[in-house]
XYZ file of C-alpha atoms in Angstrom:
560
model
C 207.430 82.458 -4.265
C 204.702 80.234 -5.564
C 203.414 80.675 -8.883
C 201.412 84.232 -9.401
C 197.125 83.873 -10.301
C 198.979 86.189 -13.071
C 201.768 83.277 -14.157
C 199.418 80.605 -13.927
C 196.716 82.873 -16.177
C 199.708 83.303 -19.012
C 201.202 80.249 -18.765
C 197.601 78.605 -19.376
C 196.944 81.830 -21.990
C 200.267 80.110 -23.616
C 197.693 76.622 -24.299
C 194.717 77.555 -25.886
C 192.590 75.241 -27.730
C 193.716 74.300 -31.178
C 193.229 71.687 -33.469
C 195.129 68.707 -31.487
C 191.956 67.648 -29.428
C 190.129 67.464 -32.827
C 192.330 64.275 -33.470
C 191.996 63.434 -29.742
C 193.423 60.988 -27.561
C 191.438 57.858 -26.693
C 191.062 56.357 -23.492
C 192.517 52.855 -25.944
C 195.937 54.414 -26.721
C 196.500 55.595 -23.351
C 195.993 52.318 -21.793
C 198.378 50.579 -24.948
C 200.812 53.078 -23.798
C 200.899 52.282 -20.223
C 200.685 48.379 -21.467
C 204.227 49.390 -23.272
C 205.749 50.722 -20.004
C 204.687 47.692 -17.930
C 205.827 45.307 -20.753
C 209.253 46.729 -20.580
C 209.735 46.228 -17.101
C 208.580 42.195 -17.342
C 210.538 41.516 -20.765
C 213.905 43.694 -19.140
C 213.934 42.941 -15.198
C 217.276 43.226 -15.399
C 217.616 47.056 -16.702
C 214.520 47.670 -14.896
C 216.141 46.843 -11.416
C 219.748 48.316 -12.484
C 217.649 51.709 -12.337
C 215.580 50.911 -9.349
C 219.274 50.423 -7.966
C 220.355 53.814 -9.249
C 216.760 54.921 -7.622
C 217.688 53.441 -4.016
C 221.362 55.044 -4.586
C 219.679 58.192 -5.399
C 217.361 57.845 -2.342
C 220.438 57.360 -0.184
C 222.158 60.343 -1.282
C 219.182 62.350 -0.729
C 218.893 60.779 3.145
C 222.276 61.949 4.083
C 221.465 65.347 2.414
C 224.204 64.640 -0.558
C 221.696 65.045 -3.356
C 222.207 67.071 -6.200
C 218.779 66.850 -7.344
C 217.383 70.331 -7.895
C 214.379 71.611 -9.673
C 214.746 73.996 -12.999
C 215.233 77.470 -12.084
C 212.042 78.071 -14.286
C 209.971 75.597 -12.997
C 207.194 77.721 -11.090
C 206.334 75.119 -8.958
C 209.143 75.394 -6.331
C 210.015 78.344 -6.416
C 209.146 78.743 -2.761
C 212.040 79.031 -0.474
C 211.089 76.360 1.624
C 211.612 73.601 -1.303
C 215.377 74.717 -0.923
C 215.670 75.266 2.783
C 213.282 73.264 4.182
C 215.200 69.501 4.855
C 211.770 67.605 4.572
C 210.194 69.382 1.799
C 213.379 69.277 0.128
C 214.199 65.963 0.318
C 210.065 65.244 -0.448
C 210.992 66.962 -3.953
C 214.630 65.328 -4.387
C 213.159 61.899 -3.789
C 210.343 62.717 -6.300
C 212.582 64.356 -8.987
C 214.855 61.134 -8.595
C 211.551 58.681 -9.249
C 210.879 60.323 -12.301
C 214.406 60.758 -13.948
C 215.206 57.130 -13.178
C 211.915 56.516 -14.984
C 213.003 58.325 -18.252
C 216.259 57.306 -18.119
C 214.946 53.377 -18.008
C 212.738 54.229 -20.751
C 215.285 56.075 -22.999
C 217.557 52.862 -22.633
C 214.563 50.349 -23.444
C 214.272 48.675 -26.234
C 211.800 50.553 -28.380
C 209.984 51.741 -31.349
C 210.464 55.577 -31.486
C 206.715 55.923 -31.875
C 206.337 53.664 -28.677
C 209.215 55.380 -26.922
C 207.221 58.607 -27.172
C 204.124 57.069 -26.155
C 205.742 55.437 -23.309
C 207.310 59.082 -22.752
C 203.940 60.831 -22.760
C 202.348 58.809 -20.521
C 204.932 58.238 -18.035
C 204.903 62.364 -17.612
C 201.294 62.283 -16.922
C 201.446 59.899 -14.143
C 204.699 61.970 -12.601
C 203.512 65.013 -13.075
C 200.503 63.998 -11.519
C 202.395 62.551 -8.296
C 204.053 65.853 -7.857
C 204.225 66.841 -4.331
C 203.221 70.123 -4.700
C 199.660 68.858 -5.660
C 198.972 67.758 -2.140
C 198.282 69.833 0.912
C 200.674 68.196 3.191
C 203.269 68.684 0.175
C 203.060 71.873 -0.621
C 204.782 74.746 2.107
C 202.899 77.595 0.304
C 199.614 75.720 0.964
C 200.493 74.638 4.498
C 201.219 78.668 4.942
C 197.906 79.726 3.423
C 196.196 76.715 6.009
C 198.126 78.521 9.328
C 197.774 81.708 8.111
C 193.601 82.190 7.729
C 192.812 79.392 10.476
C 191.963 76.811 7.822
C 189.566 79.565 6.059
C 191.833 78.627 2.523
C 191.066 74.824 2.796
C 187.312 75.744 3.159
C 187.172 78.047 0.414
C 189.150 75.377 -1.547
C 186.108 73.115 -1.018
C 183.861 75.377 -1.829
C 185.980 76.042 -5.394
C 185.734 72.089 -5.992
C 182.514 71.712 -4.833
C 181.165 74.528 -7.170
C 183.556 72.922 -9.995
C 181.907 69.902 -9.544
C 178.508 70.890 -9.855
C 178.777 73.821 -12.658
C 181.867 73.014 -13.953
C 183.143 70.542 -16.989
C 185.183 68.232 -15.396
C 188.570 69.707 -14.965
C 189.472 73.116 -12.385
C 188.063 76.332 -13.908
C 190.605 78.235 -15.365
C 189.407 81.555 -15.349
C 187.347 84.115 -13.556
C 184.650 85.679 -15.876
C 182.753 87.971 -13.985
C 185.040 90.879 -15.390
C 184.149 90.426 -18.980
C 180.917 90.586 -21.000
C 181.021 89.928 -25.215
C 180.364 93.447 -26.443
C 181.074 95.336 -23.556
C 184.362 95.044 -22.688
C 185.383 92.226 -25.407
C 184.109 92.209 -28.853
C 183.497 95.572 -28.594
C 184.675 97.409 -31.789
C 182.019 99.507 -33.282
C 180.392 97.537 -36.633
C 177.277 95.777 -37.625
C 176.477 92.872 -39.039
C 175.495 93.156 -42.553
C 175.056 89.280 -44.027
C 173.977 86.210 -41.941
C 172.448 82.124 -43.671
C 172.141 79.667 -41.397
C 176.270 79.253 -40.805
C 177.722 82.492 -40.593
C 177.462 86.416 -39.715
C 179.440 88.805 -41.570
C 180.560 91.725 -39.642
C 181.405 94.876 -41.359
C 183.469 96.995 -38.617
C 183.013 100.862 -38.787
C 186.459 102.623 -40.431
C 187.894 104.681 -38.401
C 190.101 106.766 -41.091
C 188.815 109.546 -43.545
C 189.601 107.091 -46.259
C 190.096 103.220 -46.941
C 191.448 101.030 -49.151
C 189.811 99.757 -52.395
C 190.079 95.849 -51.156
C 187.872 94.556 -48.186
C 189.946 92.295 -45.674
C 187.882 89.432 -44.676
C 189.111 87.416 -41.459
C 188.041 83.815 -41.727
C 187.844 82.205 -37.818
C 188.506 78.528 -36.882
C 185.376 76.935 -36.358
C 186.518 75.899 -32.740
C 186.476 79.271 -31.055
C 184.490 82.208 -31.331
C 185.419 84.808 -33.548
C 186.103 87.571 -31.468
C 190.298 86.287 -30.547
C 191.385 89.509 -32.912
C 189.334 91.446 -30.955
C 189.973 91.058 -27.314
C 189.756 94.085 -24.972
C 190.916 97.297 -26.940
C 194.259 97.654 -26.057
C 195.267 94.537 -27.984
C 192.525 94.336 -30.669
C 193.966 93.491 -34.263
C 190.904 94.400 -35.411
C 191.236 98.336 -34.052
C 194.445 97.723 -35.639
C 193.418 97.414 -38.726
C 190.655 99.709 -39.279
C 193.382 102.816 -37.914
C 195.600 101.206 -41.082
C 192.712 102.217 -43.414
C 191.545 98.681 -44.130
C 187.712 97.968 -44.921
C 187.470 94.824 -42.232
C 184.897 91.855 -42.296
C 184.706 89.306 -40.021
C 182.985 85.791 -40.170
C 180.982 84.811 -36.737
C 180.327 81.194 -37.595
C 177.256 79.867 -35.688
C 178.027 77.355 -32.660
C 176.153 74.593 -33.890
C 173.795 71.591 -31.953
C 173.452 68.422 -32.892
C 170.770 69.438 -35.429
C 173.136 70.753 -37.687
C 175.584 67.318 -37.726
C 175.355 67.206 -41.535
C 177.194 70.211 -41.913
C 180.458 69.488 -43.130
C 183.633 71.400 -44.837
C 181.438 71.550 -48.189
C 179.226 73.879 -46.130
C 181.476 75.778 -44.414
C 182.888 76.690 -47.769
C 179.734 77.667 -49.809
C 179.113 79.679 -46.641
C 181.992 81.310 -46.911
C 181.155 82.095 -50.439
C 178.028 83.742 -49.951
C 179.343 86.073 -47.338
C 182.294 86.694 -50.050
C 179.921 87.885 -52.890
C 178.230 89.732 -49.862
C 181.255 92.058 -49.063
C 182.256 92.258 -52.716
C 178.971 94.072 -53.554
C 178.612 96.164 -50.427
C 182.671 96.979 -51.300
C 182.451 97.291 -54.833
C 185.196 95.659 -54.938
C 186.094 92.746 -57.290
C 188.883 91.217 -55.323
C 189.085 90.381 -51.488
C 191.913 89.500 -49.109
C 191.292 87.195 -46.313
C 193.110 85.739 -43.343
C 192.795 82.786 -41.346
C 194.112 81.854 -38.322
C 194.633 78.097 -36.737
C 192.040 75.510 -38.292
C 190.667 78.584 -39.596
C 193.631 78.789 -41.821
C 192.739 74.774 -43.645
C 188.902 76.479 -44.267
C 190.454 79.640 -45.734
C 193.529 76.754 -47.612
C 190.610 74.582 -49.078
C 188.592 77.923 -49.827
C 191.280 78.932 -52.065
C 192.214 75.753 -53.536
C 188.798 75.454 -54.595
C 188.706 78.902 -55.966
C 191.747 78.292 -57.861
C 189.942 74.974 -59.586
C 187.234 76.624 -60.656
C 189.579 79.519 -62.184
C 188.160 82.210 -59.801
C 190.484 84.479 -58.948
C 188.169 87.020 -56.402
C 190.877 87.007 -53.589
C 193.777 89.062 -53.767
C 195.905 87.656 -51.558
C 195.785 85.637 -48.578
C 196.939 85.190 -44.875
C 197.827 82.391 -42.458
C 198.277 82.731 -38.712
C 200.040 80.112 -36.924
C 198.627 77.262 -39.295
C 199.785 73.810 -40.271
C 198.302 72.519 -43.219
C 200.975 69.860 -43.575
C 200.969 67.928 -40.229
C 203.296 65.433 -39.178
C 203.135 63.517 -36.284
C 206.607 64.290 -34.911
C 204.780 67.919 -34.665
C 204.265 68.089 -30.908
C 204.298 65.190 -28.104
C 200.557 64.180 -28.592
C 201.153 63.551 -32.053
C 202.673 60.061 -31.046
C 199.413 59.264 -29.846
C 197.397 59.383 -32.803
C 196.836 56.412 -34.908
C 193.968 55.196 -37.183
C 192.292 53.292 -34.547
C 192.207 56.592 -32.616
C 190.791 58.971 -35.317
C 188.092 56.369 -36.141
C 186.723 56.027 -32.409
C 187.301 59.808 -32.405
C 185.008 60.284 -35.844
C 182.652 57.834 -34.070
C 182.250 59.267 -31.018
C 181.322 62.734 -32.372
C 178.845 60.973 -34.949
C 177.141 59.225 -32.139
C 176.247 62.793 -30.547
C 175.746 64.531 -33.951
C 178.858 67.299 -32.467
C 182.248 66.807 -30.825
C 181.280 69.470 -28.016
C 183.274 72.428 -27.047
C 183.046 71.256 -23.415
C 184.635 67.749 -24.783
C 187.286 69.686 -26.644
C 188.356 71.442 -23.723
C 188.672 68.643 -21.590
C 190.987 66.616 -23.896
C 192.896 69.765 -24.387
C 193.026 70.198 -20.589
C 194.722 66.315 -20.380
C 197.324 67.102 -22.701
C 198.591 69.769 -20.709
C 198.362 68.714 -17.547
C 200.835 70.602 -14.948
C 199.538 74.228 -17.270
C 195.986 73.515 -17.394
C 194.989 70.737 -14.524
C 197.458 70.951 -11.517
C 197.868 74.508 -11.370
C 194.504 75.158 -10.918
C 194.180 72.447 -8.834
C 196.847 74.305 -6.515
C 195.484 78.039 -6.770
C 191.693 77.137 -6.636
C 191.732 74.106 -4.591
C 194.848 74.071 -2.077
C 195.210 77.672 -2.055
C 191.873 78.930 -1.994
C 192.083 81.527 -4.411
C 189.765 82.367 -7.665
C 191.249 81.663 -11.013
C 192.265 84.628 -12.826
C 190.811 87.196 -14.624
C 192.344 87.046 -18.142
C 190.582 87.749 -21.512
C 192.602 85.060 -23.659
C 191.345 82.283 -20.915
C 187.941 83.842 -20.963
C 187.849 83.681 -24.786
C 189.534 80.197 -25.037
C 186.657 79.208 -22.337
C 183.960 80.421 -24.639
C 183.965 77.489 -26.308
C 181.783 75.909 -29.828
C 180.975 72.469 -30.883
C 181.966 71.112 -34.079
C 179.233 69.221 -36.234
C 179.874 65.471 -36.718
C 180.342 65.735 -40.340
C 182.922 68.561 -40.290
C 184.803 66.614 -37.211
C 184.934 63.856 -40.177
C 186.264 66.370 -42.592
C 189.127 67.570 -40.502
C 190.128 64.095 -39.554
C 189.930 62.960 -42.931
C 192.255 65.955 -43.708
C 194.724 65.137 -40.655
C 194.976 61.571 -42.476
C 195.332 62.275 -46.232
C 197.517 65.823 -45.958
C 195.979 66.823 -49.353
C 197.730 70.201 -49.228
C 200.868 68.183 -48.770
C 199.992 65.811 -51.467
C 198.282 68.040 -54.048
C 195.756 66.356 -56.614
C 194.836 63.387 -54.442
C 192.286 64.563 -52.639
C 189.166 65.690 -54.449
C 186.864 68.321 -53.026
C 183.844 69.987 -54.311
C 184.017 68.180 -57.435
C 187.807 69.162 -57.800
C 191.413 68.531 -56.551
C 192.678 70.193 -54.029
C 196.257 71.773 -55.439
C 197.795 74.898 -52.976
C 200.057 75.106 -55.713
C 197.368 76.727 -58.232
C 197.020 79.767 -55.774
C 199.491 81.675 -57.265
C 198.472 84.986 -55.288
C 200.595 86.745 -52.946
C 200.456 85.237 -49.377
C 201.836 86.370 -45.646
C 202.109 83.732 -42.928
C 202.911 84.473 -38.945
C 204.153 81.809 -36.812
C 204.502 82.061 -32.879
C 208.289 81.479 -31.756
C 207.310 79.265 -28.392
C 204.163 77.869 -30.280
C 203.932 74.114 -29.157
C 200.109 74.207 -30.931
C 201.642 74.723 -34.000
C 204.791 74.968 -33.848
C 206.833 77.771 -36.467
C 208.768 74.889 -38.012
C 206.001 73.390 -39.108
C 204.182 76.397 -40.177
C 207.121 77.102 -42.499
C 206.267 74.242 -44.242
C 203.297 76.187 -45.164
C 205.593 78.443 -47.636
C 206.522 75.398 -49.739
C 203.005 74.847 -50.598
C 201.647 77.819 -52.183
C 202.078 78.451 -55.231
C 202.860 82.548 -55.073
C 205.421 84.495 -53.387
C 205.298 84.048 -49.540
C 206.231 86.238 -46.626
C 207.381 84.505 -43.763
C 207.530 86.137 -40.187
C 207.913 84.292 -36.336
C 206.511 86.737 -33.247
C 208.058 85.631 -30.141
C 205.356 83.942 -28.068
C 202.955 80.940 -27.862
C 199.981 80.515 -29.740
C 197.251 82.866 -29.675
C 199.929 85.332 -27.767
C 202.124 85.551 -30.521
C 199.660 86.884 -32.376
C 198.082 89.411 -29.708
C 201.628 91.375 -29.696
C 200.555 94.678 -30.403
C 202.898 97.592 -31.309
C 203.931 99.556 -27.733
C 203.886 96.394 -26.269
C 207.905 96.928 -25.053
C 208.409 92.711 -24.801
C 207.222 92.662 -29.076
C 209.674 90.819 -31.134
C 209.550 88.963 -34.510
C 212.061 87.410 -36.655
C 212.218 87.928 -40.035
C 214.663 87.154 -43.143
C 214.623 88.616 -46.247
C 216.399 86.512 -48.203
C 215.035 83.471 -50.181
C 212.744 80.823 -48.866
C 213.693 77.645 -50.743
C 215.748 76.278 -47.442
C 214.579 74.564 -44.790
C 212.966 76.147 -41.750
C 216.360 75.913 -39.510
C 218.270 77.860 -42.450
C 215.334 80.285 -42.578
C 216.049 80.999 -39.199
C 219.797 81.151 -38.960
C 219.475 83.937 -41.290
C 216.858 86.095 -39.965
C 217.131 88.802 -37.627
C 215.456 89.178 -34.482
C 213.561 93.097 -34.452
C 212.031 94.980 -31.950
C 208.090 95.564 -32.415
C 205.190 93.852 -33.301
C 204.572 91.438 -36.878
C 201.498 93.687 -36.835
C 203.464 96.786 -38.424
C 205.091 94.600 -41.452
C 201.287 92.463 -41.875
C 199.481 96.209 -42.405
C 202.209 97.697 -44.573
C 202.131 94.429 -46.457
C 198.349 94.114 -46.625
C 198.183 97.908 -47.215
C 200.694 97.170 -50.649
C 197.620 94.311 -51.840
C 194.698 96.577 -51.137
C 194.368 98.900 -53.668
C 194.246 102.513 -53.916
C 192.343 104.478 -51.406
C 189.209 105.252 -51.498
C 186.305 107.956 -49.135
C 185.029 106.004 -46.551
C 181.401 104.698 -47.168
C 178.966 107.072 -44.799
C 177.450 103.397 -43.224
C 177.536 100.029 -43.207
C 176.321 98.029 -45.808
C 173.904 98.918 -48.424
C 170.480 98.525 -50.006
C 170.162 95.468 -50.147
C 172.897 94.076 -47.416
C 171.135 96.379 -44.442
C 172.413 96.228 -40.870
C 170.919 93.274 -39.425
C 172.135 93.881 -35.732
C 174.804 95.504 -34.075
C 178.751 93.584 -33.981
C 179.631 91.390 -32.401
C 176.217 90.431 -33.736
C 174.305 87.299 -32.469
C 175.827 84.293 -33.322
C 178.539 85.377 -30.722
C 176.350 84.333 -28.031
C 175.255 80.909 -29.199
């Protein structure tokens, strides 16, 4: 079997769009990193040719049919049954498989920097990858099937994919198919209205759904490179449903997707934004305390909103959440990593000022490169060589509705990415004061995703060591944004979670904890449920006097 519309929808659900293509990778560093590969073969001929010798050996072996070159069992690309029994097409695969291990194996052996090594590493995937023979016609069986089977009808439809891709499309294979979902229909969909909007943001206030609520207002604060509306996907896995069954008064920020009009707006912005939508729920809640949660980048607006806070000695939120966030980066943190360098974050901070945004469309498309066999050749296979539509699948149709980022907050976050002032508190100043996680001495709950390679759960562990109050630490099973969308019934829900202290490092942490059935959503309400205050009757509507419903959720912002 080839890879499902299904598998190739989750696997790309598994590589949503995070912060990495903030940083970006420039056209510069790729070409210095091919310049180190073909430097290494002129300066070392004779390594070089002792594993184009092991190469021709390997081809040899694979001639005779002696090759013991075989792909991982998990590798969905040959799983058909003709890459096994099929002498040409398995010896087409061998031959390729033996190109690119002698590659790595020359380039482990070289004589490198580790930072050029991984460079060299990167790079030298891309260009494999991309010479896979399953992203031809004439190499791949299950294509070649497809061809014989309709009469050629799957190569013209294939054209007609590209063709369309090339005209609407944003330079890479479309991912997903969106007729099935419409933003507050079938997405976005849970009853509320919005009750606060300035130029920035909408604050949604979502309907309870219990006889009573809690005292303390929840507010979720989104990453600014998404939409909003990633809690609440199609009902069956909305966090925000979730929550409101929990008894928890919920507000949401829908930040505005802004144009190159609004490339002064930086982090300062985002935060005094954030502030006024604060005071906003406080007075509609009555409340003098607020909890909020952030998710991804979302989690450094809601870490610099609190370090502020804490500066100025106001203490309004209760306690705090961060899902699968790094706010101490390093560059060992994923592959990419090893291709950032000053040179690339200033062309990347230039770039984005020369437009006045870094656009969502631009986002996706370096995100798209860094992934290539989940989010490139895949597609390239199903839509293209196969014919088919991409699938149907609300993550990819969320992760697709993408938002720009205003030059000046593009600056912000690189800045951040360079100085790690969470990591180094009281160097970096802010708002007229020093940024110090340490002085947020409230309670706080952080989630990391078990296969995240966004951001990975190692490093969001390091998140515990900065705060200054006591920390819960749990790790769902799953990637990124599915790791968080693991809702209780779901019968594949698993987190880890240790109970003991959390002054080790992150591999102790984990050689401690125990694995439990169910979803990190139970533990996150019973523990947000223990910070918010006694309960309360449910207000009869939404808002008040003077914070009025200004248009139904998801609101408008949503569709900007």
């Amino acid at each position: 079997m080839a890879p499902t519309k299904k598998k190739i929808g989750e696997t790309a659900a598994e590589t949503t769009t995070a912060f990495n293509p903030i940083v970006g990778v420039h056209r510069s560093e790729l070409i210095k990193s091919l310049g180190i590969v073909l430097k290494q073969a002129a300066l070392n001929p004779v390594t070089f040719g002792q594993h184009f010798l092991n190469y021709s050996k390997d081809i040899v072996d694979i001639a005779r049919g002696k090759s013991e070159y075989a792909p991982n069992a998990k590798d969905r690309r040959f799983q058909d049954r003709a890459w096994a029994f099929n002498p040409l097409y398995r010896r087409g695969m061998q031959s390729w498989m033996a190109m690119k291990s002698n590659l790595n194996n020359w380039l482990t052996e070289a004589n490198l920097e580790e930072i050029d090594r991984a460079r060299a590493h990167f790079i030298l995937e891309v260009i494999t990858d991309s010479l896979a023979p399953t992203n031809s016609l004439i190499g791949n069986p299950k294509a070649m099937k497809r061809l014989y089977e309709t009469g050629g009808l799957s190569i013209v439809q294939g054209l007609k994919n590209a063709y369309n891709d090339m005209v609407n499309g944003i330079g890479i294979p479309s991912q997903v198919d969106s007729r099935p979902f419409k933003v507050g229909e079938n997405l976005a969909a849970t009853p509320g209205d919005v009750v606060f909007r300035n130029d920035v943001l909408e604050v949604i206030q979502y309907t309870p759904t219990t006889e009573k609520v809690r005292e303390i207002p929840l507010i979720v604060i989104p990453p600014q490179i998404n939409k909003f509306y990633a809690s609440d996907l199609t009902p069956d896995k909305s966090l925000f449903r979730f929550m409101l069954s929990q008894g928890i008064q919920l507000f949401a920020i829908s930040w505005r997707n802004p144009g190159p009009e609004h490339a002064h707006w930086g982090l300062e912005t985002y935060i005094n934004a954030a502030i006024e939508a604060m005071d906003a729920v406080m007075a509609i809640t009555k409340s003098k305390k607020v909890n909020v949660s952030g998710a991804c980048s979302g989690g450094i607006t809601v870490a610099t909103l609190l370090s502020h806070l804490a500066a100025k000695g106001d203490d309004r939120v209760n306690c705090s959440t961060f899902q699968v966030c790094v706010l101490d980066p390093r560059q060992e943190d994923s592959e990419v990593g090893a291709l950032v360098s000053e040179e690339t974050l200033e062309l990347a901070r230039a770039r984005s000022a020369s437009k006045g945004i870094l656009s969502g469309d631009d986002l996706a498309r370096t995100f798209a490169w860094m992934r290539p066999n989940d989010l490139i050749w895949n597609y390239v296979v199903n839509n293209y060589l196969l014919g088919d539509s991409p699938p149907a699948f609300d993550i990819l149709f969320w992760n697709n509705d993408t938002t720009n980022l205003p030059a000046a907050l593009h600056s912000d976050f690189l800045d951040s990415y360079m100085a790690a002032p969470f990591a180094n508190p009281g160097t970096v100043e802010f708002m007229g004061e020093k940024l110090d996680l340490g002085k947020v001495t409230h309670d706080s709950f952080v989630v990391a995703g078990f296969t995240d390679h966004i951001t990975p759960w190692r490093a969001c562990y390091r998140t515990t060591k900065l705060l200054g109050g006591n920390t819960e630490f749990y790790v769902s099973n799953s990637g990124h944004i599915q790791s968080l969308l693991n809702p209780p019934g779901n019968p594949k829900a698993k987190y880890f979670h240790n109970q003991g202290a959390m002054d080790g490092s992150a591999d102790e942490w984990m050689a401690s904890a125990e694995l439990l059935d169910g979803s990190w959503w139970t533990p996150w309400s019973e523990w947000l449920i223990a910070h918010a205050g006694k309960e309360k009757p449910t207000p009869k509507s939404n808002g008040n006097r003077k914070y009025k419903s200004l248009a139904p959720a998801p609101g408008e912002y949503v569709f900007g």
